Short mmCIF file of C-alpha atoms in Angstrom, two decimals:
data_model
loop_
_atom_site.label_atom_id
_atom_site.label_comp_id
_atom_site.label_asym_id
_atom_site.label_seq_id
_atom_site.Cartn_x
_atom_site.Cartn_y
_atom_site.Cartn_z
CA MET A 1 121.71 95.61 106.55
CA ALA A 2 121.75 91.77 106.14
CA SER A 3 119.35 90.11 103.84
CA MET A 4 116.77 87.93 105.50
CA VAL A 5 115.30 86.45 102.30
CA GLN A 6 117.13 86.00 99.01
CA LEU A 7 115.64 84.78 95.69
CA ARG A 8 118.29 83.86 93.18
CA ASN A 9 117.18 83.55 89.49
CA VAL A 10 113.87 81.92 90.52
CA THR A 11 111.76 80.40 87.86
CA LYS A 12 108.63 78.33 88.38
CA ARG A 13 106.85 76.40 85.63
CA PHE A 14 103.56 74.55 85.81
CA GLY A 15 103.80 72.36 82.76
CA SER A 16 104.23 74.77 79.72
CA PHE A 17 103.11 77.80 81.73
CA VAL A 18 105.83 79.98 83.29
CA ALA A 19 104.51 81.55 86.44
CA THR A 20 107.79 83.31 87.45
CA HIS A 21 110.75 84.04 85.23
CA ASP A 22 114.29 84.51 86.52
CA VAL A 23 113.42 86.68 89.48
CA SER A 24 116.15 87.79 91.86
CA LEU A 25 115.39 89.69 95.12
CA ASP A 26 116.90 90.58 98.44
CA ILE A 27 114.61 91.39 101.31
CA GLU A 28 116.39 93.01 104.28
CA GLU A 29 115.96 91.96 107.90
CA GLY A 30 113.22 93.90 109.53
CA GLU A 31 111.85 95.28 106.18
CA PHE A 32 108.25 95.57 105.03
CA LEU A 33 108.28 94.51 101.33
CA THR A 34 105.28 94.26 99.17
CA LEU A 35 104.96 92.07 95.98
CA LEU A 36 102.51 94.13 94.01
CA GLY A 37 100.81 93.24 90.73
CA PRO A 38 97.53 92.19 88.93
CA SER A 39 95.86 88.91 89.40
CA GLY A 40 97.92 86.12 87.90
CA CYS A 41 101.15 87.97 87.64
CA GLY A 42 103.08 85.40 89.83
CA LYS A 43 103.33 87.27 93.10
CA THR A 44 101.59 84.56 95.24
CA THR A 45 103.73 81.96 93.55
CA LEU A 46 106.76 83.88 94.72
CA LEU A 47 105.29 84.00 98.22
CA ARG A 48 104.66 80.18 98.28
CA MET A 49 108.26 79.52 97.20
CA ILE A 50 109.45 81.54 100.18
CA SER A 51 107.18 79.60 102.53
CA GLY A 52 108.02 76.29 100.98
CA PHE A 53 104.56 75.30 99.55
CA GLU A 54 106.12 75.42 96.13
CA THR A 55 109.59 74.48 94.95
CA PRO A 56 111.29 76.51 92.19
CA THR A 57 111.84 74.78 88.87
CA GLU A 58 115.06 76.77 88.68
CA GLY A 59 116.95 78.94 91.05
CA THR A 60 117.29 79.03 94.86
CA VAL A 61 115.55 80.49 97.96
CA HIS A 62 117.66 81.50 100.98
CA LEU A 63 116.47 82.52 104.44
CA ALA A 64 118.90 84.17 106.79
CA GLY A 65 121.77 83.08 104.49
CA LYS A 66 120.77 79.35 104.50
CA ASP A 67 119.72 77.62 101.19
CA VAL A 68 116.15 76.33 101.98
CA THR A 69 115.06 75.63 98.44
CA HIS A 70 114.17 72.04 99.20
CA VAL A 71 113.43 72.46 102.99
CA PRO A 72 109.66 71.72 103.84
CA PRO A 73 107.49 74.54 105.21
CA TYR A 74 107.39 73.20 108.80
CA LYS A 75 111.22 73.42 109.00
CA ARG A 76 111.45 77.00 107.91
CA ASP A 77 111.30 79.85 110.44
CA VAL A 78 108.43 81.42 108.50
CA ASN A 79 104.66 81.92 109.28
CA GLN A 80 101.84 82.90 106.89
CA VAL A 81 98.58 84.84 107.18
CA PHE A 82 96.06 83.86 104.55
CA GLN A 83 93.34 85.82 102.96
CA SER A 84 90.75 83.56 104.57
CA TYR A 85 92.50 83.79 107.99
CA ALA A 86 92.11 79.96 108.45
CA LEU A 87 90.96 80.23 112.03
CA PHE A 88 89.73 77.12 113.86
CA PRO A 89 86.03 77.83 114.41
CA HIS A 90 85.75 75.41 117.48
CA LEU A 91 88.62 77.13 119.36
CA THR A 92 88.58 80.32 121.33
CA VAL A 93 90.73 83.39 120.45
CA ALA A 94 93.29 82.36 123.02
CA GLU A 95 93.29 78.70 121.83
CA ASN A 96 93.72 79.86 118.15
CA ILE A 97 96.67 82.02 119.10
CA ALA A 98 98.30 79.33 121.30
CA PHE A 99 97.80 76.63 118.70
CA GLY A 100 101.27 76.88 117.04
CA LEU A 101 103.03 77.04 120.38
CA LYS A 102 101.30 73.86 121.52
CA MET A 103 102.37 72.11 118.42
CA LYS A 104 105.93 73.05 119.26
CA LYS A 105 105.49 71.74 122.79
CA VAL A 106 106.26 75.09 124.38
CA ALA A 107 105.76 75.03 128.23
CA LYS A 108 102.24 75.99 129.29
CA SER A 109 103.45 78.93 131.50
CA GLU A 110 105.44 80.42 128.55
CA ILE A 111 102.30 79.90 126.27
CA ASP A 112 100.13 81.76 128.64
CA ASP A 113 102.61 84.61 128.93
CA ARG A 114 103.10 84.91 125.22
CA VAL A 115 99.45 84.80 124.38
CA LYS A 116 98.76 87.51 126.97
CA GLN A 117 101.45 89.74 125.46
CA VAL A 118 100.28 89.38 121.86
CA THR A 119 96.62 89.88 122.70
CA GLN A 120 97.64 93.15 124.36
CA LEU A 121 99.67 94.01 121.33
CA VAL A 122 96.76 93.65 118.86
CA SER A 123 94.21 95.08 121.37
CA LEU A 124 92.35 91.80 121.81
CA THR A 125 92.41 91.79 125.68
CA GLY A 126 88.89 90.73 126.90
CA PHE A 127 88.29 88.77 123.74
CA GLU A 128 90.22 85.70 124.71
CA GLU A 129 87.28 83.34 125.37
CA ARG A 130 85.28 84.26 122.21
CA LYS A 131 85.01 82.05 119.23
CA PRO A 132 85.74 83.40 115.66
CA SER A 133 81.90 83.46 114.89
CA GLN A 134 81.52 86.03 117.67
CA LEU A 135 84.17 88.40 116.19
CA SER A 136 83.98 91.11 113.60
CA GLY A 137 86.02 90.85 110.36
CA GLY A 138 88.75 93.17 111.73
CA GLN A 139 88.96 91.20 115.04
CA ARG A 140 89.35 88.00 113.15
CA GLN A 141 92.18 89.60 111.16
CA ARG A 142 93.95 90.48 114.41
CA VAL A 143 93.54 86.91 115.79
CA ALA A 144 95.19 85.62 112.58
CA LEU A 145 98.01 88.12 112.93
CA ALA A 146 98.44 87.34 116.66
CA ARG A 147 98.57 83.59 115.96
CA ALA A 148 101.38 84.16 113.34
CA ILE A 149 103.53 86.48 115.40
CA VAL A 150 103.29 84.67 118.73
CA CYS A 151 105.61 82.04 117.40
CA GLN A 152 108.23 84.83 116.77
CA PRO A 153 109.13 83.78 113.19
CA ARG A 154 111.92 85.48 111.29
CA VAL A 155 109.67 86.10 108.35
CA LEU A 156 105.87 86.73 108.15
CA LEU A 157 104.19 86.16 104.78
CA LEU A 158 100.87 87.85 104.25
CA ASP A 159 98.69 86.81 101.19
CA GLU A 160 96.22 89.65 100.56
CA PRO A 161 95.00 89.49 104.25
CA LEU A 162 93.02 92.76 104.00
CA ALA A 163 91.04 91.82 100.89
CA ALA A 164 87.90 90.66 102.86
CA LEU A 165 87.56 93.74 104.95
CA ASP A 166 85.27 96.68 104.08
CA ALA A 167 86.95 99.77 102.56
CA LYS A 168 86.96 101.86 105.80
CA LEU A 169 88.34 99.11 107.99
CA ARG A 170 90.83 98.12 105.30
CA HIS A 171 92.20 101.72 105.25
CA ALA A 172 92.59 101.87 109.11
CA MET A 173 94.28 98.37 109.06
CA GLN A 174 96.87 99.56 106.57
CA ILE A 175 98.38 102.06 109.17
CA GLU A 176 97.93 99.73 112.04
CA LEU A 177 99.59 96.79 110.31
CA LYS A 178 102.70 98.84 109.45
CA HIS A 179 102.78 100.12 113.13
CA LEU A 180 102.65 96.50 114.26
CA GLN A 181 105.52 95.41 112.01
CA ARG A 182 107.78 98.22 113.26
CA LYS A 183 106.93 97.31 116.90
CA VAL A 184 107.67 93.51 116.56
CA GLY A 185 110.61 93.88 114.12
CA ILE A 186 109.67 90.88 112.01
CA THR A 187 110.41 90.88 108.31
CA PHE A 188 107.08 91.15 106.44
CA VAL A 189 106.42 89.96 102.91
CA PHE A 190 103.11 91.34 101.80
CA VAL A 191 101.18 90.22 98.64
CA THR A 192 98.53 92.59 97.13
CA HIS A 193 97.02 93.82 93.87
CA ASP A 194 95.91 97.08 95.67
CA GLN A 195 98.36 99.81 94.96
CA GLU A 196 97.08 101.89 97.85
CA GLU A 197 97.96 99.22 100.35
CA ALA A 198 101.44 98.96 98.84
CA LEU A 199 102.20 102.62 98.81
CA THR A 200 100.85 103.11 102.39
CA MET A 201 102.64 100.40 104.18
CA SER A 202 105.78 99.30 102.34
CA ASP A 203 109.46 100.16 102.88
CA ARG A 204 109.93 98.84 99.28
CA ILE A 205 107.72 97.60 96.66
CA ALA A 206 108.44 94.97 93.96
CA VAL A 207 106.09 95.46 90.96
CA ILE A 208 105.33 92.04 89.33
CA ASN A 209 103.96 91.56 85.82
CA LEU A 210 103.74 88.39 83.79
CA GLY A 211 106.13 86.52 86.18
CA ARG A 212 108.86 89.20 85.94
CA MET A 213 109.91 91.95 88.31
CA GLU A 214 109.20 95.22 86.54
CA GLN A 215 110.65 97.50 89.20
CA LEU A 216 111.86 97.59 92.79
CA GLY A 217 111.96 100.67 94.93
CA ASP A 218 110.30 102.67 97.73
CA SER A 219 106.88 104.13 97.27
CA SER A 220 108.10 107.67 96.06
CA GLU A 221 110.40 106.05 93.45
CA ILE A 222 107.83 103.67 92.10
CA TYR A 223 105.17 106.44 91.87
CA HIS A 224 107.28 109.32 90.71
CA SER A 225 109.96 107.55 88.65
CA PRO A 226 108.41 104.52 86.95
CA ARG A 227 110.84 102.55 84.78
CA THR A 228 108.37 100.87 82.46
CA THR A 229 105.12 101.82 80.79
CA PHE A 230 103.43 99.09 82.81
CA VAL A 231 104.50 100.51 86.16
CA ALA A 232 103.37 104.04 85.07
CA ASN A 233 100.01 102.82 84.06
CA PHE A 234 99.46 100.31 86.94
CA ILE A 235 100.47 102.64 89.86
CA GLY A 236 98.02 105.49 90.14
CA GLN A 237 96.89 107.27 86.90
CA ALA A 238 99.07 108.59 84.17
CA ASN A 239 98.84 110.16 80.69
CA ILE A 240 101.33 108.35 78.38
CA LEU A 241 102.71 110.32 75.48
CA GLU A 242 104.33 107.69 73.19
CA GLU A 243 107.21 108.15 70.75
CA THR A 244 107.99 111.64 71.83
CA PRO A 245 111.06 113.26 70.05
CA VAL A 246 113.69 114.06 72.77
CA THR A 247 117.03 115.86 72.87
CA MET A 248 119.26 115.16 75.84
CA LEU A 249 121.09 118.02 77.50
CA ALA A 250 123.26 116.83 80.46
CA ASP A 251 120.78 116.19 83.27
CA GLN A 252 117.84 117.57 81.32
CA ALA A 253 115.81 116.54 78.38
CA ARG A 254 114.14 118.79 75.75
CA VAL A 255 110.95 117.04 74.53
CA ARG A 256 108.71 117.98 71.64
CA LEU A 257 104.98 117.51 72.10
CA ASN A 258 102.47 117.55 69.36
CA ASP A 259 105.14 118.71 66.87
CA ALA A 260 104.74 122.19 68.35
CA ILE A 261 105.43 122.55 72.00
CA GLU A 262 108.89 122.08 73.39
CA LEU A 263 109.52 121.57 77.06
CA THR A 264 112.70 121.16 79.05
CA VAL A 265 112.45 118.67 81.99
CA ASN A 266 114.95 117.59 84.60
CA THR A 267 115.76 113.86 84.19
CA THR A 268 118.42 111.39 84.68
CA SER A 269 116.36 108.29 83.66
CA ILE A 270 116.61 108.65 79.89
CA PRO A 271 119.68 107.17 78.26
CA PRO A 272 121.89 109.96 76.71
CA ASP A 273 121.71 108.49 73.12
CA SER A 274 117.86 108.43 73.08
CA ARG A 275 115.91 110.03 70.27
CA ASN A 276 112.42 109.06 71.35
CA ALA A 277 110.92 108.54 74.76
CA LEU A 278 107.59 107.72 76.58
CA ILE A 279 106.54 110.63 78.62
CA SER A 280 104.45 109.94 81.67
CA ILE A 281 102.39 112.79 83.09
CA ARG A 282 100.48 112.46 86.53
CA PRO A 283 97.12 114.20 86.62
CA GLU A 284 98.00 116.01 89.79
CA LYS A 285 101.01 117.69 87.93
CA ASN A 286 98.63 119.33 85.49
CA SER A 287 97.03 122.70 86.23
CA SER A 288 94.12 124.62 84.79
CA PRO A 289 94.01 128.08 86.26
CA GLU A 290 90.92 130.07 86.09
CA ASN A 291 90.91 132.87 83.42
CA GLN A 292 93.79 131.11 81.51
CA SER A 293 94.66 133.50 78.77
CA GLY A 294 96.29 130.84 76.53
CA ARG A 295 99.69 132.47 76.76
CA GLY A 296 102.84 130.29 77.18
CA LYS A 297 103.13 126.48 76.61
CA CYS A 298 99.71 124.97 76.87
CA PHE A 299 97.29 122.38 75.22
CA ARG A 300 93.85 123.05 73.95
CA GLY A 301 91.33 120.35 74.34
CA ALA A 302 87.73 119.51 75.18
CA GLY A 303 86.76 117.53 78.27
CA GLU A 304 84.61 114.50 77.69
CA ARG A 305 83.61 113.59 81.25
CA ARG A 306 83.87 115.15 84.67
CA ALA A 307 83.93 113.45 88.08
CA PHE A 308 84.55 114.57 91.69
CA GLN A 309 86.64 112.60 94.09
CA ARG A 310 87.51 113.59 97.63
CA ARG A 311 89.86 111.66 99.85
CA ARG A 312 90.53 112.05 103.58
CA ARG A 313 92.85 109.76 105.58
CA PRO A 314 92.76 110.61 109.34
CA VAL A 315 95.50 108.98 111.30
CA ASP A 316 95.68 108.66 115.11
CA PRO A 317 99.00 109.67 116.52
CA ASP A 318 99.62 106.42 118.29
CA HIS A 319 98.38 104.22 115.30
CA ARG A 320 96.89 101.76 117.92
CA PHE A 321 94.54 98.95 117.15
CA ARG A 322 90.99 99.57 118.30
CA PRO A 323 88.54 96.69 119.07
#
């Protein structure tokens, strides 16, 4: 599949501070890619360089094969949804959605048709004459999305657009946003620090830390096969066993834990000449059967704290937006 967005060796400096360092990334046409990382890691700076609001100090930005590094935002076929939504408070829902089309001097009949189509797409039919102050947070979010996609951009950039929503609505919007992206077929580049959002919605995730891309992969790869200690710790929860002696055996590794327990694990991610490795163990991979006799390979330990968490994620079959 052709690349819609290409970043080539992109570095951005603000004085002596390096916000991004030598980042190269290809984003495919129609892909939902998430830039994931902690606050201040450089993910929003990358987004702003794609949109044209920032210019790389070094490197180039390409859209649909064209070098747009020095092309201003209004000449790029890109739209952006901001965390604050940036709706015009004095305009109705329909007027907010139509604003970009009017600026492009699209014919009124076409504006009316496209506004009607997109309000139906995001389930805002019947809300066209309301002002933003008369809408809920989720409804304002949909207006911002509708305003962005009605102009039919090649790429839609989303800068933490779900952050202002309450937890329940945010969870529902994750599924609905991915459904919308599949339906319209636009390339989405989504910025978040929330790993659940990234794992739920993304085709691929680029994990960013200190201005560098730590790992690029799909949700399963990022979670189950982290390539760095940062990714293992940042995505979900993990127990990291450091400097663990390891002996490589073809596509397996024999690891020695606590100078006493030897385990053989299937792996292709450890270089064959390794002598020590970092071992990442996810909590859900551990088991503590009742009436454990202590036979076999096991650890002895004492628990310091105990907590109960229960998670339930209902999903409607049609993933439709609800007013």
